[in-house]
Coordinates of C-alpha atoms in Angstrom, one line a residue:
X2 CA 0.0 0.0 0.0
X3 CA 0.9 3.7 -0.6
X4 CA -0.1 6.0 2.0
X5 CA 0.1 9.6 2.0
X6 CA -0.2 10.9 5.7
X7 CA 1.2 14.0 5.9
X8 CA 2.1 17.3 4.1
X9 CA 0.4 19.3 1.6
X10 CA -0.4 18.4 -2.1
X11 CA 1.8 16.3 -3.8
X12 CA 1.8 13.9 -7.3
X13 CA 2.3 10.1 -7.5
X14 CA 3.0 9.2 -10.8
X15 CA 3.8 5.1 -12.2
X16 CA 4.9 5.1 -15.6
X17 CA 5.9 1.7 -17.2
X18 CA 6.5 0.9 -20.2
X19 CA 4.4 -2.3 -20.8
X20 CA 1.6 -2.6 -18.0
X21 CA 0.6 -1.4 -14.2
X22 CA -0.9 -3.5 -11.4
X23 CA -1.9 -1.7 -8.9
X24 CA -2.9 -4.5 -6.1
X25 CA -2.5 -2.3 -3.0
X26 CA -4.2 0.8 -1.8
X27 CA -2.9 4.1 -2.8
X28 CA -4.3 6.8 -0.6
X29 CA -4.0 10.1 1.2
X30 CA -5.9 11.7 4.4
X31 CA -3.3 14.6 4.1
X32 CA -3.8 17.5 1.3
X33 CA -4.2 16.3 -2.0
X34 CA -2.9 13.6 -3.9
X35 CA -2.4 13.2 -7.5
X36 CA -2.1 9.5 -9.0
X37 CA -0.7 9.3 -12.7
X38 CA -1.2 5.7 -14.0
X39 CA 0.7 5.7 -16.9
X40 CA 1.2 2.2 -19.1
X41 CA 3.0 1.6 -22.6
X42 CA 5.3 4.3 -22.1
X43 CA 7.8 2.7 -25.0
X44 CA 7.7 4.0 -28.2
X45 CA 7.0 0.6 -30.0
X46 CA 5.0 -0.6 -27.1
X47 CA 2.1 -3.0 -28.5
X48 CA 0.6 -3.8 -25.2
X49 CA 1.0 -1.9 -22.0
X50 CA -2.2 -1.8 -19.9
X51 CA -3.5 -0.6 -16.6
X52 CA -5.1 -2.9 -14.1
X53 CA -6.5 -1.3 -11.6
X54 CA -7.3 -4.3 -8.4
X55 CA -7.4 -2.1 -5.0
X56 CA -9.2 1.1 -3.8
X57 CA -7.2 4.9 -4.8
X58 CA -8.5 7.7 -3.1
X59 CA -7.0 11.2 -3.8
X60 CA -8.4 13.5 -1.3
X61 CA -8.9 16.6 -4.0
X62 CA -6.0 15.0 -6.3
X63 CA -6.7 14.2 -9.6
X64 CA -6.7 10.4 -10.6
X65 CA -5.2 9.9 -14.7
X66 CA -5.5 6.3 -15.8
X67 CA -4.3 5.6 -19.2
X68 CA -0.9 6.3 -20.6
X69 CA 1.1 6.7 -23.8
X70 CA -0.4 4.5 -27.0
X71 CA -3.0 4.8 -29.1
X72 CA -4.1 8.4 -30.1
X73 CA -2.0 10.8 -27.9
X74 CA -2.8 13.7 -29.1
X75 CA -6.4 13.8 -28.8
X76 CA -6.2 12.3 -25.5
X77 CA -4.0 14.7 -23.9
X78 CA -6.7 17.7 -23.2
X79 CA -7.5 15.7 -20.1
X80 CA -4.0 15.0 -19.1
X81 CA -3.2 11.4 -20.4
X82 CA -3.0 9.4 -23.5
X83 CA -4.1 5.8 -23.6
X84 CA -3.2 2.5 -22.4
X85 CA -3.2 -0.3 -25.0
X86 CA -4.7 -4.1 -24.0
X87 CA -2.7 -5.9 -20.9
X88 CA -2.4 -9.0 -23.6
X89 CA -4.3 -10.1 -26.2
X90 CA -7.1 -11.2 -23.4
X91 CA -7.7 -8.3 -21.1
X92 CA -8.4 -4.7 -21.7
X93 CA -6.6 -1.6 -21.8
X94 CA -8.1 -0.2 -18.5
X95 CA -9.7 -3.1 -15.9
X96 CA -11.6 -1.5 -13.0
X97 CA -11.3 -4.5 -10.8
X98 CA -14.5 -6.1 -8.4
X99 CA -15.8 -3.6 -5.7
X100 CA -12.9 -1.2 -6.5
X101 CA -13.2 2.3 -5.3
X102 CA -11.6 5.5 -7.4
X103 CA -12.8 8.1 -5.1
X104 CA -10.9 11.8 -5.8
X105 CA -12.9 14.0 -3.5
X106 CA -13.6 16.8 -6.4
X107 CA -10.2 16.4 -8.4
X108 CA -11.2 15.0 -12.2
X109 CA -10.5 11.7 -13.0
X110 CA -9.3 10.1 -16.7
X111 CA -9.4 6.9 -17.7
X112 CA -8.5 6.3 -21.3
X113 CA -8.3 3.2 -22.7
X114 CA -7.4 1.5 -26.6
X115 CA -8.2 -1.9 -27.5
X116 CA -6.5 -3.5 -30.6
X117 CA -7.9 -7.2 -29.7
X118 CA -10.0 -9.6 -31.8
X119 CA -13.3 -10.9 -30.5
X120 CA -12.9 -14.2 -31.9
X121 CA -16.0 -14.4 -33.4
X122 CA -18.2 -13.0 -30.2
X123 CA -19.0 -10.0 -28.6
X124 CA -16.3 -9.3 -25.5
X125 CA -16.1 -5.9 -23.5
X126 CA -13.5 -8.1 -21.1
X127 CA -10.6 -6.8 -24.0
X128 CA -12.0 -3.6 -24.3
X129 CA -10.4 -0.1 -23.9
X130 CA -12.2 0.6 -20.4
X131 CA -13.6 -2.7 -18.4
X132 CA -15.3 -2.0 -15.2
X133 CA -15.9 -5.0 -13.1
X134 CA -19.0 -5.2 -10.7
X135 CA -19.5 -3.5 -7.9
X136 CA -16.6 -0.7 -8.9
X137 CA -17.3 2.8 -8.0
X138 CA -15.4 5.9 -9.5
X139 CA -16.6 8.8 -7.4
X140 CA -15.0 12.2 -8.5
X141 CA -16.9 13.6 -5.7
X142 CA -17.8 17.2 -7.5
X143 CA -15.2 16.8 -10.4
X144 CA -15.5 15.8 -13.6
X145 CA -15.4 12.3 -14.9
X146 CA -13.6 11.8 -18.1
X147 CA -14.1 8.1 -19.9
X148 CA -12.6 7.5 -23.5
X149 CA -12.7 3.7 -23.8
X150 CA -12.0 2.8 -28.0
X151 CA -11.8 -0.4 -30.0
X152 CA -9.8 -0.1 -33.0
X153 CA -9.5 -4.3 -34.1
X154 CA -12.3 -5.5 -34.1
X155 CA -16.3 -4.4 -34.2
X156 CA -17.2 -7.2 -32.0
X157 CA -14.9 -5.8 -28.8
X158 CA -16.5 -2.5 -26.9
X159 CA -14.3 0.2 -26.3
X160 CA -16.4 0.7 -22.7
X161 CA -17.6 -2.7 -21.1
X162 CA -19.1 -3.4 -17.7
X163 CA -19.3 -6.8 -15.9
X164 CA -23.0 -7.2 -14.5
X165 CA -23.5 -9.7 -11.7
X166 CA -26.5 -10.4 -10.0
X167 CA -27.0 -8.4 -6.7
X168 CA -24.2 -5.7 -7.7
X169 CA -24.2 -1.9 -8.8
X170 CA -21.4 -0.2 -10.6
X171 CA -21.2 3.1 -10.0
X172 CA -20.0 6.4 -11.9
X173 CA -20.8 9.5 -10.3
X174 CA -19.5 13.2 -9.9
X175 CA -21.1 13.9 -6.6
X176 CA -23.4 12.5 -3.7
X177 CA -26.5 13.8 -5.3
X178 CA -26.3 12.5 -8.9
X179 CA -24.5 10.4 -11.3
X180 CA -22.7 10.7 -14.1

């Protein structure tokens, strides 16, 4: 885990050149935090994705999920360019199961580029942006930025949800609505 306990605002920023798995916490209860998740950072990088598996709060931080493949230039008005698929199997951007991206009124970006086949079915599982169920991104007052884009093939989603029985994914921009 990454905790961020003291100090005023401050920038955490992961940059790999094939993919990011964040398995751990990354928090901070001390001024604001920004988190840069920043996959496929070599310049002939073909895969280089961002997995997202444990809770990130900001505290008034932004939160930029992505990284640099795919279409940089129109993706860097928000901050970040895109990830590319993890492998030929997973998505760009996974948003793993009851995962919490909470900023507390900094934006957040998630942008996402799938190149994958769908091998003859429809998938959102290799899609640019995959949210699993039960995730949450709360930009609590910010704004929520999503480009999720599927450039291989017309049967894989560039945005795809996971929809279990008894759970609700969440995307919202405040306590009052959603977005």
């Amino acid at each position: 885990a990454i905790a961020k306990t003291a100090g005023g605002a401050a920038t955490l920023t992961l940059r790999a050149d094939r993919n990011i798995i964040v398995s751990a916490p990354i928090s901070s209860t001390s001024g604001a935090l920004g988190i840069t998740l920043s996959a496929a950072n070599n310049a002939s990088a073909a895969v280089g994705g961002v997995n997202v598996g444990a809770n990130l709060t900001s505290n008034g931080g932004q939160i930029l999920i992505g990284g640099a493949g795919g279409n940089v230039t129109a993706a860097q008005l928000f901050g970040i360019g895109y990830a590319l698929n993890a492998s030929a199997t997973e998505a760009a951007v996974k948003l793993g199961t009851n995962v919490t991206l909470s900023s507390g009124g900094g934006h957040i970006t998630i942008n996402g580029r799938s190149n994958a086949s769908g091998g003859g079915s429809y998938s959102g599982v290799k899609g640019g942006i995959y949210a699993l169920s039960g995730a949450t991104v709360d930009s609590g007052g910010g704004n929520i930025y999503l480009s999720g884009i599927s450039t291989g093939d017309d049967k894989v989603f560039g945005f795809g949800l996971e929809a279990n029985a008894g759970t609700t994914t969440t995307f919202k921009t405040s306590t009052t609505s959603g977005a």
